[in-house]
Amino acid sequence: MAYKSTILITGGTSGLGYHAALDIARACPDAQVIISSRSDREQAAASIHKALKQSNVVYAALDLGDLANVRAYAEEFAAARHPPIRALLLNAGLQFPGEAKTTVDGLEATFGINHVGHALLFHLLAPFLADNARVVITSSGTHDPEQFSGLLPAIYTSAEALAHPTPAFAASQGGRQRYTSSKLCNVLWCYALGRRLSSEPRRRGIMVTVMCPGFMPGTGLAREASAAARFLFLKVMPYTMPLLRALLRTSNIHSPAESGAALARLAVGDDDGVRGVTGKYFEGRREIQSSKDSYDVEKQEDLWRWTVGFLSGGDEEVRRRFEEVR
């Protein structure tokens, strides 16, 4: 079949990403849906095909913690001559509850995977985005201390401090605080990117939004946690969501299927709430305000400059290409 467009989802083989991919594949049978993660142990593409009785989903391996792998992935995408990208969902995410870890590129792993790997992927795939394409970033309400998530608040002094924390700073932060800080970076980067897309010379109409899917028991987010924590998160909490909503006094607790539907809506929905919307933050299906820090333009620009500088490796021509966004 000759597909009209491509839709690409990182972290698309399980949890939130899987359910978003399922809904998108159903809604867009004329698009090729590419789901990517480090592995596809659960045979997600085959599972979606079986559920929908169609065959427009493919798996492509991607390790966001290895920038050489991200570059190779983008090169393979270009060589395959896929149709233009209609929607790019930067959804994958990890947290490391214990001691700080680093990627193969020497970055603090939470920041490296949740932000830097995705930023590089966007810049490399930007030339293949269709006019009026949508870029959707998965963040988390935990980045906002006013939401009282129970996690320590995000800290942003500079991108460099998060990328290469000093021993003292690393010791002062737990893994979950590193996670909330990386999720703040997702929002900061969305707003910095949105400004550039709205003012880019060719006016291609590319839109970017960022979404909190809520607390989702049963997903792979806890795979780096202890065995006991994984058991509770994967086997107990999914069956106690009404109780959790009552105890935590919030409605922002959802199944992966519910949040996946909200993510799919931002990517391919056509209702007034998402059509033409850019540079906005969503909690599930609702557009809301993000944290106070996320609107700090100096923080947004510091993150943008550091990211482009790091990814270009000091090469002025590469830096210009990244800055152009395309």
XYZ file of C-alpha atoms in Angstrom:
326
model
C 0.000 0.000 0.000
C 1.231 3.500 -0.831
C 0.819 5.462 2.374
C 0.023 9.174 2.267
C 1.919 10.141 5.422
C 4.034 8.897 8.305
C 3.297 9.109 12.031
C 6.176 8.346 14.386
C 5.903 7.576 18.097
C 8.803 7.054 20.498
C 8.054 4.730 23.376
C 5.296 3.304 21.204
C 5.581 -0.351 22.136
C 3.958 -0.313 25.577
C 1.790 1.678 27.966
C 0.747 5.164 26.918
C 2.605 5.058 23.589
C 1.135 1.691 22.615
C -2.426 2.843 23.210
C -1.812 6.109 21.363
C -0.374 4.132 18.432
C -3.397 1.826 18.458
C -5.835 4.749 18.311
C -3.790 6.578 15.670
C -3.471 3.493 13.457
C -7.232 3.004 13.677
C -7.983 6.658 12.875
C -5.375 6.946 10.080
C -5.337 3.729 8.025
C -3.726 5.617 5.121
C -0.668 6.534 7.256
C 2.288 4.371 8.144
C 2.684 4.402 11.919
C 6.256 3.810 13.134
C 6.598 2.811 16.773
C 10.057 3.021 18.301
C 11.766 1.992 21.517
C 14.907 0.103 22.521
C 13.131 -3.221 21.949
C 9.773 -4.662 21.009
C 9.669 -7.658 23.295
C 5.885 -7.536 23.379
C 5.517 -7.522 19.583
C 3.448 -4.346 19.717
C 3.082 -3.879 15.968
C 1.743 -7.408 15.531
C -0.607 -6.868 18.467
C -2.044 -3.714 16.902
C -2.445 -5.444 13.548
C -4.339 -8.291 15.198
C -6.593 -5.894 17.093
C -7.401 -3.715 14.070
C -7.150 -6.281 11.268
C -4.868 -3.961 9.316
C -1.129 -3.689 8.756
C -0.013 -0.045 8.827
C 2.228 -0.222 11.927
C 5.948 -1.032 11.866
C 8.587 -1.176 14.591
C 11.984 0.517 14.352
C 14.535 0.177 17.170
C 15.666 3.420 18.806
C 17.845 4.076 21.853
C 17.386 7.686 22.932
C 20.207 7.306 25.438
C 22.751 6.856 22.639
C 23.026 9.871 20.329
C 24.928 7.895 17.697
C 21.978 5.503 17.600
C 19.549 8.425 17.208
C 21.595 9.704 14.255
C 21.666 6.252 12.667
C 17.910 5.946 13.138
C 17.355 9.254 11.342
C 19.681 8.206 8.526
C 17.729 4.981 8.065
C 14.486 6.948 8.032
C 15.827 9.256 5.304
C 17.118 6.348 3.226
C 13.746 4.563 3.386
C 12.037 7.519 1.673
C 8.952 7.398 3.857
C 6.125 9.804 3.054
C 6.217 13.121 4.972
C 5.753 13.002 8.738
C 2.256 14.112 9.673
C 2.780 13.768 13.406
C 5.880 13.239 15.544
C 5.166 12.092 19.096
C 8.151 12.505 21.423
C 6.684 10.283 24.076
C 9.299 7.918 25.540
C 10.445 8.580 29.085
C 12.335 6.978 31.946
C 13.147 7.673 35.553
C 15.976 6.194 37.592
C 14.959 6.231 41.270
C 18.374 5.333 42.668
C 21.772 6.907 42.159
C 22.413 9.114 39.156
C 23.287 7.279 35.951
C 24.891 8.550 32.782
C 24.308 7.819 29.115
C 27.033 6.626 26.759
C 27.465 10.300 25.822
C 28.215 11.276 29.431
C 24.869 12.950 30.146
C 22.819 12.448 33.299
C 20.562 9.693 32.001
C 17.126 11.115 32.859
C 17.912 14.439 31.196
C 19.728 12.704 28.346
C 16.898 10.335 27.451
C 13.837 12.435 28.277
C 15.131 15.634 26.687
C 18.384 15.489 24.697
C 17.686 12.333 22.690
C 14.274 13.650 21.711
C 15.634 17.084 20.809
C 18.213 15.518 18.489
C 15.560 13.296 16.911
C 13.366 16.316 16.219
C 16.166 18.302 14.601
C 17.214 15.382 12.394
C 13.664 14.611 11.287
C 12.531 18.237 10.903
C 13.251 18.297 7.140
C 10.807 15.411 6.725
C 7.898 17.048 8.575
C 4.901 17.750 6.370
C 3.413 21.219 6.191
C 1.041 21.652 9.158
C 2.601 18.661 10.905
C 2.132 18.263 14.649
C 4.868 17.650 17.194
C 3.546 16.356 20.528
C 5.788 16.057 23.596
C 4.865 13.943 26.606
C 5.720 15.715 29.855
C 4.271 15.289 33.341
C 2.307 17.384 35.807
C 4.983 16.469 38.342
C 7.059 19.320 36.874
C 4.669 21.755 38.601
C 5.079 22.025 42.399
C 1.622 23.573 42.702
C 0.087 20.259 41.649
C 1.351 18.643 44.877
C 2.368 15.397 43.165
C 4.299 14.184 46.203
C 7.588 14.328 44.300
C 10.278 16.882 45.028
C 9.924 19.993 42.843
C 11.786 20.399 39.579
C 15.040 22.354 39.776
C 16.338 24.348 36.821
C 19.389 26.524 37.258
C 20.893 25.727 33.868
C 20.847 22.981 31.277
C 24.531 22.334 31.895
C 23.861 21.698 35.598
C 21.283 19.048 34.684
C 23.364 17.506 31.898
C 26.605 17.262 33.870
C 25.695 17.647 37.549
C 28.470 18.243 40.038
C 28.907 15.461 42.616
C 27.333 17.696 45.269
C 24.324 18.545 43.084
C 23.882 14.914 42.044
C 23.979 13.822 45.674
C 21.392 16.411 46.656
C 18.880 15.193 44.061
C 17.012 11.921 44.108
C 16.052 10.094 40.957
C 12.480 11.298 41.093
C 13.592 14.924 41.362
C 15.815 14.393 38.343
C 12.688 13.089 36.619
C 10.556 16.130 37.506
C 13.362 18.413 36.321
C 13.543 16.582 32.990
C 9.779 16.949 32.614
C 10.102 20.699 33.207
C 12.679 20.690 30.409
C 10.114 19.086 28.102
C 7.787 22.043 28.675
C 10.525 24.682 28.440
C 11.717 23.190 25.161
C 8.181 23.038 23.764
C 7.721 26.755 24.321
C 11.148 27.632 22.894
C 10.474 25.467 19.842
C 6.976 26.874 19.427
C 8.308 30.417 19.191
C 10.771 29.412 16.519
C 8.230 27.465 14.504
C 5.783 30.370 14.525
C 8.419 32.762 13.207
C 10.357 30.502 10.830
C 10.723 31.972 7.338
C 8.899 29.336 5.339
C 5.790 29.410 7.511
C 5.090 25.715 7.127
C 2.480 25.751 9.867
C 4.160 23.112 12.059
C 2.569 22.988 15.503
C 3.960 21.794 18.828
C 2.109 20.946 22.027
C 3.071 19.278 25.290
C 0.893 16.972 27.376
C 0.707 15.552 30.882
C -0.941 12.115 30.659
C -1.561 11.998 34.397
C -0.589 9.263 36.832
C -0.866 5.944 34.969
C -0.366 2.787 37.024
C 0.578 -0.170 34.880
C 3.004 1.505 32.491
C 6.720 0.852 32.000
C 7.802 4.054 33.734
C 8.720 2.121 36.893
C 10.883 -0.495 35.167
C 14.035 0.868 36.838
C 12.421 0.781 40.296
C 12.772 -1.940 42.938
C 10.957 -5.250 42.498
C 8.439 -4.348 45.233
C 7.723 -0.943 43.700
C 7.302 -2.493 40.242
C 4.864 -5.052 41.640
C 2.724 -2.375 43.274
C 2.818 -0.111 40.223
C 2.146 -2.824 37.649
C -0.006 -5.373 39.474
C -1.859 -3.576 42.273
C -2.411 0.097 41.447
C -4.158 -0.422 38.080
C -7.024 -2.083 39.945
C -7.343 0.590 42.615
C -7.611 3.779 40.532
C -10.959 4.945 41.997
C -9.450 4.605 45.483
C -6.273 6.410 44.377
C -8.324 9.285 42.951
C -10.174 9.619 46.246
C -7.053 9.375 48.423
C -5.007 11.780 46.296
C -7.960 14.097 45.670
C -7.331 14.319 41.964
C -9.051 13.141 38.809
C -5.736 13.135 36.915
C -5.229 9.391 37.319
C -5.917 7.409 34.182
C -5.413 4.089 32.516
C -2.854 4.004 29.693
C -5.742 3.557 27.254
C -7.467 6.737 28.466
C -4.296 8.808 28.303
C -3.311 7.193 25.009
C -6.568 8.420 23.495
C -5.804 11.957 24.713
C -2.298 11.795 23.217
C -3.658 10.513 19.902
C -6.133 13.399 19.835
C -3.337 15.956 20.065
C -1.493 14.195 17.247
C -4.276 13.599 14.736
C -7.546 14.905 16.210
C -9.629 17.366 14.229
C -11.849 19.010 16.847
C -11.705 22.690 17.725
C -9.765 22.010 20.914
C -6.650 20.867 19.035
C -6.956 22.045 15.437
C -4.384 24.785 14.809
C -3.268 24.833 18.463
C 0.438 25.336 19.124
C 2.711 26.249 22.026
C 0.186 25.032 24.605
C 0.198 22.627 27.546
C -2.487 19.979 28.039
C -3.491 17.818 30.957
C -5.049 14.932 29.102
C -7.794 16.494 26.999
C -7.779 19.866 28.795
C -5.593 22.819 27.903
C -4.255 24.229 31.191
C -1.413 26.394 32.482
C 1.918 24.720 33.113
C 4.208 25.617 36.011
C 5.346 29.150 36.734
C 8.973 28.243 35.955
C 8.024 26.832 32.566
C 7.077 30.322 31.328
C 10.481 31.759 32.235
C 11.849 32.774 28.821
C 15.425 32.951 30.136
C 15.196 29.308 31.189
C 13.638 28.347 27.847
C 16.418 30.087 25.938
C 19.178 28.687 28.145
C 17.877 25.173 27.462
C 17.575 25.843 23.728
C 21.067 27.324 23.418
C 22.709 24.579 25.458
C 20.890 21.831 23.536
C 21.802 23.196 20.109
C 25.380 23.855 21.203
C 25.819 20.375 22.654
C 24.242 18.563 19.724
C 26.208 20.525 17.140
C 29.472 19.694 18.897
C 30.901 23.123 18.144
C 30.352 22.737 14.383
C 29.023 26.105 13.222
C 27.338 24.716 10.109
C 25.538 22.039 12.124
C 24.544 24.643 14.719
C 23.003 26.831 12.010
C 21.060 23.894 10.620
C 19.685 23.114 14.070
C 18.815 26.743 14.734
C 16.921 27.015 11.439
C 14.477 24.325 12.695
C 13.134 23.893 9.150
